[in-house]
């Protein structure tokens, strides 16, 4: 081979390598971030904060796609069958991922086998709220009212199988009271009807109701989380009345099983980088949420630990999706 021909061959090889590298570079097109709940709730609020930051970091649009239905199981099942190329991801709540399998006979997915954990993203503040006209102003007064009028008061949720549904069931069991569950198609619809007085009570994420609380259109009877939340420092937790009561609802990023390990590792690093940014923490704090940093392995362990935990809660409370 002549020197000229050799140079030409090397140039072609270099071009082919550069082309292959460009094709392999991730991401090379927009990413869809599926949220299996309606707009306006905690998962949606968290997803939009994170999507904006990831778009800036990765140089590609990260588009939030709300796909509610059946407590989040419909979209979660669809994601389990999605193409595992890193361009369709799931940012989901623990309710859809680890509670749904205990509530639904056939949720349509295996929470462990069908997904690649990427990273935890955030925890959210949850509160028990009431219409301002409701005769109780705290959890102790609610319990007294409910025991005096068993089955009379209704409690709204974002739908059967959602986390606020289960938290409401846990509250009733631990307090020894009876409320009537009214499922809605999303947290926004439930909160609006509590504001309007159609339903007196609801468990809600803070992103869903912060505006109503600030405007005095809802009052907070207690904080669901084990610790008081920063945006409502004077509001007691439910656990301060009912010892041992307390949850820290989490939200995390997953990909379909089979997504290449380098993509999972890159996404985990990008999420960690995003959560380190002060503006991200500030935006999450403004809606009652906090960054929740961790690795893919830690998220996988959390899922495996929470599945039997919530199965016991469902069994103990007798919660159903009927």
Short mmCIF file of C-alpha atoms in Angstrom, two decimals:
data_model
loop_
_atom_site.label_atom_id
_atom_site.label_comp_id
_atom_site.label_asym_id
_atom_site.label_seq_id
_atom_site.Cartn_x
_atom_site.Cartn_y
_atom_site.Cartn_z
CA UNK A 1 0.00 0.00 0.00
CA UNK A 2 1.36 3.40 -1.00
CA UNK A 3 1.74 6.15 1.56
CA UNK A 4 -1.09 8.13 -0.05
CA UNK A 5 -3.44 5.16 0.00
CA UNK A 6 -2.48 4.44 3.60
CA UNK A 7 -3.26 8.02 4.60
CA UNK A 8 -6.58 7.79 2.80
CA UNK A 9 -7.47 4.55 4.59
CA UNK A 10 -6.57 6.04 7.94
CA UNK A 11 -8.70 9.10 7.20
CA UNK A 12 -11.69 6.91 6.34
CA UNK A 13 -11.21 4.87 9.52
CA UNK A 14 -11.00 8.04 11.59
CA UNK A 15 -14.18 9.34 9.99
CA UNK A 16 -16.00 6.08 10.70
CA UNK A 17 -14.84 6.12 14.34
CA UNK A 18 -15.93 9.73 14.76
CA UNK A 19 -19.33 8.91 13.24
CA UNK A 20 -19.76 5.91 15.54
CA UNK A 21 -18.78 8.01 18.55
CA UNK A 22 -21.30 10.69 17.59
CA UNK A 23 -24.01 8.09 17.18
CA UNK A 24 -23.17 6.52 20.56
CA UNK A 25 -23.08 9.81 22.45
CA UNK A 26 -25.94 10.01 24.94
CA UNK A 27 -28.23 11.85 24.89
CA UNK A 28 -28.48 12.75 21.22
CA UNK A 29 -32.20 13.57 21.24
CA UNK A 30 -34.89 14.68 23.75
CA UNK A 31 -35.66 12.48 26.75
CA UNK A 32 -39.21 11.80 27.90
CA UNK A 33 -39.74 11.79 31.65
CA UNK A 34 -42.99 9.96 32.35
CA UNK A 35 -44.86 10.96 35.51
CA UNK A 36 -47.64 8.47 36.36
CA UNK A 37 -49.74 11.10 38.17
CA UNK A 38 -51.67 14.20 37.17
CA UNK A 39 -50.17 17.68 36.94
CA UNK A 40 -50.20 19.74 40.14
CA UNK A 41 -49.11 17.07 42.61
CA UNK A 42 -45.77 16.39 44.30
CA UNK A 43 -44.44 14.04 41.64
CA UNK A 44 -45.23 16.53 38.89
CA UNK A 45 -43.67 19.44 40.80
CA UNK A 46 -40.51 17.48 41.52
CA UNK A 47 -40.28 16.21 37.94
CA UNK A 48 -40.46 19.72 36.47
CA UNK A 49 -37.73 21.05 38.75
CA UNK A 50 -35.45 18.12 37.92
CA UNK A 51 -36.29 18.07 34.20
CA UNK A 52 -35.34 21.72 33.81
CA UNK A 53 -31.98 21.19 35.48
CA UNK A 54 -31.21 17.98 33.57
CA UNK A 55 -32.06 19.71 30.29
CA UNK A 56 -29.52 22.43 31.09
CA UNK A 57 -26.84 19.95 32.17
CA UNK A 58 -27.24 17.42 29.35
CA UNK A 59 -27.89 19.78 26.46
CA UNK A 60 -31.10 18.03 25.42
CA UNK A 61 -34.74 18.69 26.27
CA UNK A 62 -36.18 16.58 29.09
CA UNK A 63 -39.94 16.57 28.56
CA UNK A 64 -42.37 15.80 31.40
CA UNK A 65 -45.21 13.56 30.23
CA UNK A 66 -48.07 13.10 32.73
CA UNK A 67 -49.84 9.74 32.31
CA UNK A 68 -52.18 9.20 35.30
CA UNK A 69 -54.39 6.20 35.89
CA UNK A 70 -55.01 3.40 38.40
CA UNK A 71 -52.79 4.85 41.10
CA UNK A 72 -49.88 5.16 38.68
CA UNK A 73 -49.83 1.50 37.68
CA UNK A 74 -50.96 2.10 34.08
CA UNK A 75 -47.98 4.27 33.14
CA UNK A 76 -45.59 2.19 35.22
CA UNK A 77 -46.64 -0.98 33.38
CA UNK A 78 -46.21 0.81 30.05
CA UNK A 79 -42.70 1.92 31.01
CA UNK A 80 -41.78 -1.65 31.86
CA UNK A 81 -42.35 -2.46 28.18
CA UNK A 82 -40.74 0.69 26.76
CA UNK A 83 -37.59 0.70 24.67
CA UNK A 84 -34.58 0.44 26.96
CA UNK A 85 -32.42 3.06 25.28
CA UNK A 86 -32.43 5.76 27.96
CA UNK A 87 -34.85 8.05 26.15
CA UNK A 88 -38.00 7.07 28.06
CA UNK A 89 -37.62 7.27 31.82
CA UNK A 90 -39.97 7.04 34.80
CA UNK A 91 -40.00 9.56 37.64
CA UNK A 92 -42.41 7.97 40.05
CA UNK A 93 -43.72 8.07 43.59
CA UNK A 94 -43.27 5.23 46.04
CA UNK A 95 -47.05 4.79 45.98
CA UNK A 96 -47.07 3.73 42.34
CA UNK A 97 -43.93 1.63 42.52
CA UNK A 98 -44.09 -0.22 45.83
CA UNK A 99 -47.68 0.24 47.06
CA UNK A 100 -49.52 -0.50 43.82
CA UNK A 101 -48.23 -4.09 43.59
CA UNK A 102 -49.82 -4.84 46.97
CA UNK A 103 -53.15 -3.22 46.11
CA UNK A 104 -53.72 -4.47 42.57
CA UNK A 105 -54.05 -8.15 41.75
CA UNK A 106 -52.31 -7.58 38.42
CA UNK A 107 -50.45 -4.25 38.35
CA UNK A 108 -48.83 -5.19 35.05
CA UNK A 109 -45.21 -4.93 36.18
CA UNK A 110 -42.61 -6.34 38.54
CA UNK A 111 -41.17 -3.44 40.55
CA UNK A 112 -37.77 -5.15 40.81
CA UNK A 113 -37.30 -7.18 37.63
CA UNK A 114 -38.81 -4.77 35.09
CA UNK A 115 -36.78 -1.66 35.95
CA UNK A 116 -33.24 -0.36 36.29
CA UNK A 117 -33.03 1.90 39.37
CA UNK A 118 -31.24 5.14 38.52
CA UNK A 119 -31.40 7.33 41.63
CA UNK A 120 -33.65 8.66 44.39
CA UNK A 121 -34.64 12.26 43.68
CA UNK A 122 -36.67 13.80 46.50
CA UNK A 123 -38.88 13.32 49.52
CA UNK A 124 -42.08 15.31 49.93
CA UNK A 125 -43.95 16.83 52.82
CA UNK A 126 -47.47 15.44 53.27
CA UNK A 127 -50.21 16.96 55.40
CA UNK A 128 -53.70 16.20 56.65
CA UNK A 129 -55.80 19.18 55.60
CA UNK A 130 -59.37 20.25 56.26
CA UNK A 131 -61.83 22.83 55.05
CA UNK A 132 -61.58 25.90 57.35
CA UNK A 133 -65.14 25.27 58.58
CA UNK A 134 -64.31 21.76 59.86
CA UNK A 135 -64.86 21.61 63.65
CA UNK A 136 -61.41 20.17 64.43
CA UNK A 137 -58.16 22.16 64.35
CA UNK A 138 -55.67 19.39 65.08
CA UNK A 139 -55.37 15.60 65.04
CA UNK A 140 -56.55 15.10 68.61
CA UNK A 141 -59.71 17.10 67.94
CA UNK A 142 -60.28 15.19 64.66
CA UNK A 143 -60.07 11.88 66.50
CA UNK A 144 -62.57 13.10 69.09
CA UNK A 145 -64.98 14.31 66.40
CA UNK A 146 -64.67 11.11 64.36
CA UNK A 147 -65.26 8.89 67.40
CA UNK A 148 -68.32 10.92 68.32
CA UNK A 149 -69.66 10.62 64.76
CA UNK A 150 -68.34 7.32 63.32
CA UNK A 151 -68.53 7.10 59.53
CA UNK A 152 -69.98 10.58 59.17
CA UNK A 153 -66.91 12.39 57.80
CA UNK A 154 -65.43 11.80 54.37
CA UNK A 155 -61.78 11.96 53.35
CA UNK A 156 -60.69 12.64 49.76
CA UNK A 157 -57.69 11.12 48.04
CA UNK A 158 -55.99 11.43 44.66
CA UNK A 159 -57.42 8.04 43.76
CA UNK A 160 -57.58 4.42 44.81
CA UNK A 161 -54.14 3.03 45.55
CA UNK A 162 -52.43 6.40 45.86
CA UNK A 163 -50.19 7.19 48.77
CA UNK A 164 -52.65 9.64 50.34
CA UNK A 165 -55.31 6.92 50.18
CA UNK A 166 -53.04 4.53 52.10
CA UNK A 167 -51.95 7.18 54.60
CA UNK A 168 -55.62 7.93 55.29
CA UNK A 169 -56.25 4.24 55.92
CA UNK A 170 -53.24 4.05 58.25
CA UNK A 171 -54.49 7.08 60.16
CA UNK A 172 -57.92 5.53 60.67
CA UNK A 173 -56.50 2.22 61.86
CA UNK A 174 -54.00 3.72 64.28
CA UNK A 175 -56.47 6.28 65.66
CA UNK A 176 -59.33 3.81 65.87
CA UNK A 177 -61.68 5.98 63.81
CA UNK A 178 -63.88 5.46 60.76
CA UNK A 179 -63.90 7.86 57.81
CA UNK A 180 -65.47 7.36 54.38
CA UNK A 181 -62.94 7.34 51.54
CA UNK A 182 -63.76 9.37 48.41
CA UNK A 183 -61.29 8.72 45.55
CA UNK A 184 -60.71 11.43 42.94
CA UNK A 185 -58.87 11.45 39.62
CA UNK A 186 -55.85 13.33 40.90
CA UNK A 187 -54.76 15.37 43.90
CA UNK A 188 -55.80 18.72 42.39
CA UNK A 189 -59.44 17.65 42.04
CA UNK A 190 -59.50 16.30 45.59
CA UNK A 191 -57.96 19.45 47.06
CA UNK A 192 -60.34 21.69 45.13
CA UNK A 193 -63.37 19.89 46.56
CA UNK A 194 -62.01 20.18 50.12
CA UNK A 195 -61.57 23.90 49.53
CA UNK A 196 -65.12 24.06 48.19
CA UNK A 197 -66.55 22.19 51.17
CA UNK A 198 -67.82 19.16 49.23
CA UNK A 199 -65.45 16.95 51.28
CA UNK A 200 -64.07 18.03 54.66
CA UNK A 201 -60.74 16.19 54.81
CA UNK A 202 -57.84 14.99 52.68
CA UNK A 203 -54.25 13.84 52.94
CA UNK A 204 -52.26 15.85 50.41
CA UNK A 205 -48.70 16.50 49.34
CA UNK A 206 -47.56 20.03 50.13
CA UNK A 207 -46.97 20.91 46.44
CA UNK A 208 -50.66 20.16 45.82
CA UNK A 209 -52.01 22.45 48.53
CA UNK A 210 -49.37 24.99 49.54
CA UNK A 211 -51.17 27.79 47.70
CA UNK A 212 -54.47 26.99 49.43
CA UNK A 213 -52.77 26.84 52.84
CA UNK A 214 -51.07 30.20 52.37
CA UNK A 215 -54.36 31.74 51.22
CA UNK A 216 -56.21 30.41 54.29
CA UNK A 217 -58.49 28.26 52.15
CA UNK A 218 -57.29 25.06 53.82
CA UNK A 219 -56.11 24.44 57.37
CA UNK A 220 -53.50 21.86 58.32
CA UNK A 221 -54.43 19.44 61.08
CA UNK A 222 -51.10 17.64 61.12
CA UNK A 223 -47.94 16.77 59.20
CA UNK A 224 -47.72 13.19 57.95
CA UNK A 225 -43.90 13.05 57.93
CA UNK A 226 -42.01 11.83 60.97
CA UNK A 227 -40.49 15.30 61.44
CA UNK A 228 -42.02 18.74 61.09
CA UNK A 229 -41.51 20.30 57.66
CA UNK A 230 -39.48 23.47 57.17
CA UNK A 231 -42.22 25.40 55.38
CA UNK A 232 -44.69 24.77 58.25
CA UNK A 233 -42.45 24.78 61.32
CA UNK A 234 -45.27 25.47 63.79
CA UNK A 235 -47.53 22.63 62.62
CA UNK A 236 -47.18 19.44 64.73
CA UNK A 237 -46.72 16.05 63.14
CA UNK A 238 -49.47 13.45 63.40
CA UNK A 239 -46.89 11.35 65.25
CA UNK A 240 -46.83 13.89 68.07
CA UNK A 241 -50.40 12.77 68.83
CA UNK A 242 -50.27 9.18 67.51
CA UNK A 243 -46.92 7.80 68.61
CA UNK A 244 -45.02 6.01 65.90
CA UNK A 245 -47.03 7.48 63.02
CA UNK A 246 -44.89 8.99 60.28
CA UNK A 247 -43.97 8.51 56.64
CA UNK A 248 -41.42 10.10 54.30
CA UNK A 249 -42.85 9.66 50.79
CA UNK A 250 -40.07 9.35 48.21
CA UNK A 251 -39.76 9.95 44.48
CA UNK A 252 -37.17 8.34 42.25
CA UNK A 253 -35.96 7.86 38.68
CA UNK A 254 -36.10 4.50 36.90
CA UNK A 255 -35.41 3.16 33.41
CA UNK A 256 -36.79 0.03 31.74
CA UNK A 257 -34.83 -3.14 32.50
CA UNK A 258 -32.01 -3.69 30.04
CA UNK A 259 -31.04 -0.03 29.74
CA UNK A 260 -27.24 -0.02 29.17
CA UNK A 261 -25.20 0.35 32.35
CA UNK A 262 -23.19 3.36 31.04
CA UNK A 263 -26.45 5.27 30.46
CA UNK A 264 -27.74 4.39 33.93
CA UNK A 265 -24.43 5.51 35.45
CA UNK A 266 -24.48 8.77 33.48
CA UNK A 267 -28.04 9.53 34.54
CA UNK A 268 -27.26 8.76 38.18
CA UNK A 269 -24.34 11.19 38.04
CA UNK A 270 -26.47 13.87 36.36
CA UNK A 271 -29.20 13.54 39.02
CA UNK A 272 -26.61 13.80 41.81
CA UNK A 273 -25.14 16.88 40.16
CA UNK A 274 -28.60 18.45 39.82
CA UNK A 275 -29.49 17.82 43.45
CA UNK A 276 -26.27 19.54 44.54
CA UNK A 277 -27.42 22.81 42.99
CA UNK A 278 -28.76 25.38 45.43
CA UNK A 279 -31.49 26.57 43.08
CA UNK A 280 -32.83 23.02 42.78
CA UNK A 281 -32.89 22.60 46.57
CA UNK A 282 -34.55 26.01 46.94
CA UNK A 283 -37.24 25.20 44.37
CA UNK A 284 -37.97 21.88 46.04
CA UNK A 285 -38.09 23.48 49.48
CA UNK A 286 -40.56 26.10 48.26
CA UNK A 287 -43.10 23.33 47.63
CA UNK A 288 -42.34 21.34 50.79
CA UNK A 289 -39.88 18.84 49.31
CA UNK A 290 -36.22 17.99 49.90
CA UNK A 291 -33.46 16.50 47.72
CA UNK A 292 -32.94 12.79 48.36
CA UNK A 293 -29.52 11.76 47.08
CA UNK A 294 -28.47 8.15 46.62
CA UNK A 295 -27.07 5.59 44.22
CA UNK A 296 -28.82 3.16 41.92
CA UNK A 297 -27.89 0.33 44.29
CA UNK A 298 -29.35 2.19 47.27
CA UNK A 299 -32.58 2.85 45.36
CA UNK A 300 -32.84 -0.81 44.43
CA UNK A 301 -32.41 -1.78 48.08
CA UNK A 302 -35.08 0.74 49.10
CA UNK A 303 -37.56 -0.74 46.63
CA UNK A 304 -36.90 -4.28 47.84
CA UNK A 305 -37.35 -3.20 51.48
CA UNK A 306 -40.52 -1.18 50.88
CA UNK A 307 -42.43 -3.80 48.89
CA UNK A 308 -43.07 -6.12 51.90
CA UNK A 309 -43.51 -3.13 54.21
CA UNK A 310 -46.40 -1.72 52.18
CA UNK A 311 -47.85 -5.18 51.59
CA UNK A 312 -48.19 -5.46 55.38
CA UNK A 313 -49.82 -2.01 55.56
CA UNK A 314 -52.35 -2.97 52.89
CA UNK A 315 -53.14 -6.22 54.71
CA UNK A 316 -53.33 -4.62 58.16
CA UNK A 317 -55.54 -1.72 57.10
CA UNK A 318 -57.75 -3.76 54.81
CA UNK A 319 -57.29 -1.10 52.09
CA UNK A 320 -58.84 -1.91 48.73
CA UNK A 321 -59.03 -0.24 45.32
CA UNK A 322 -62.72 -1.04 44.85
#
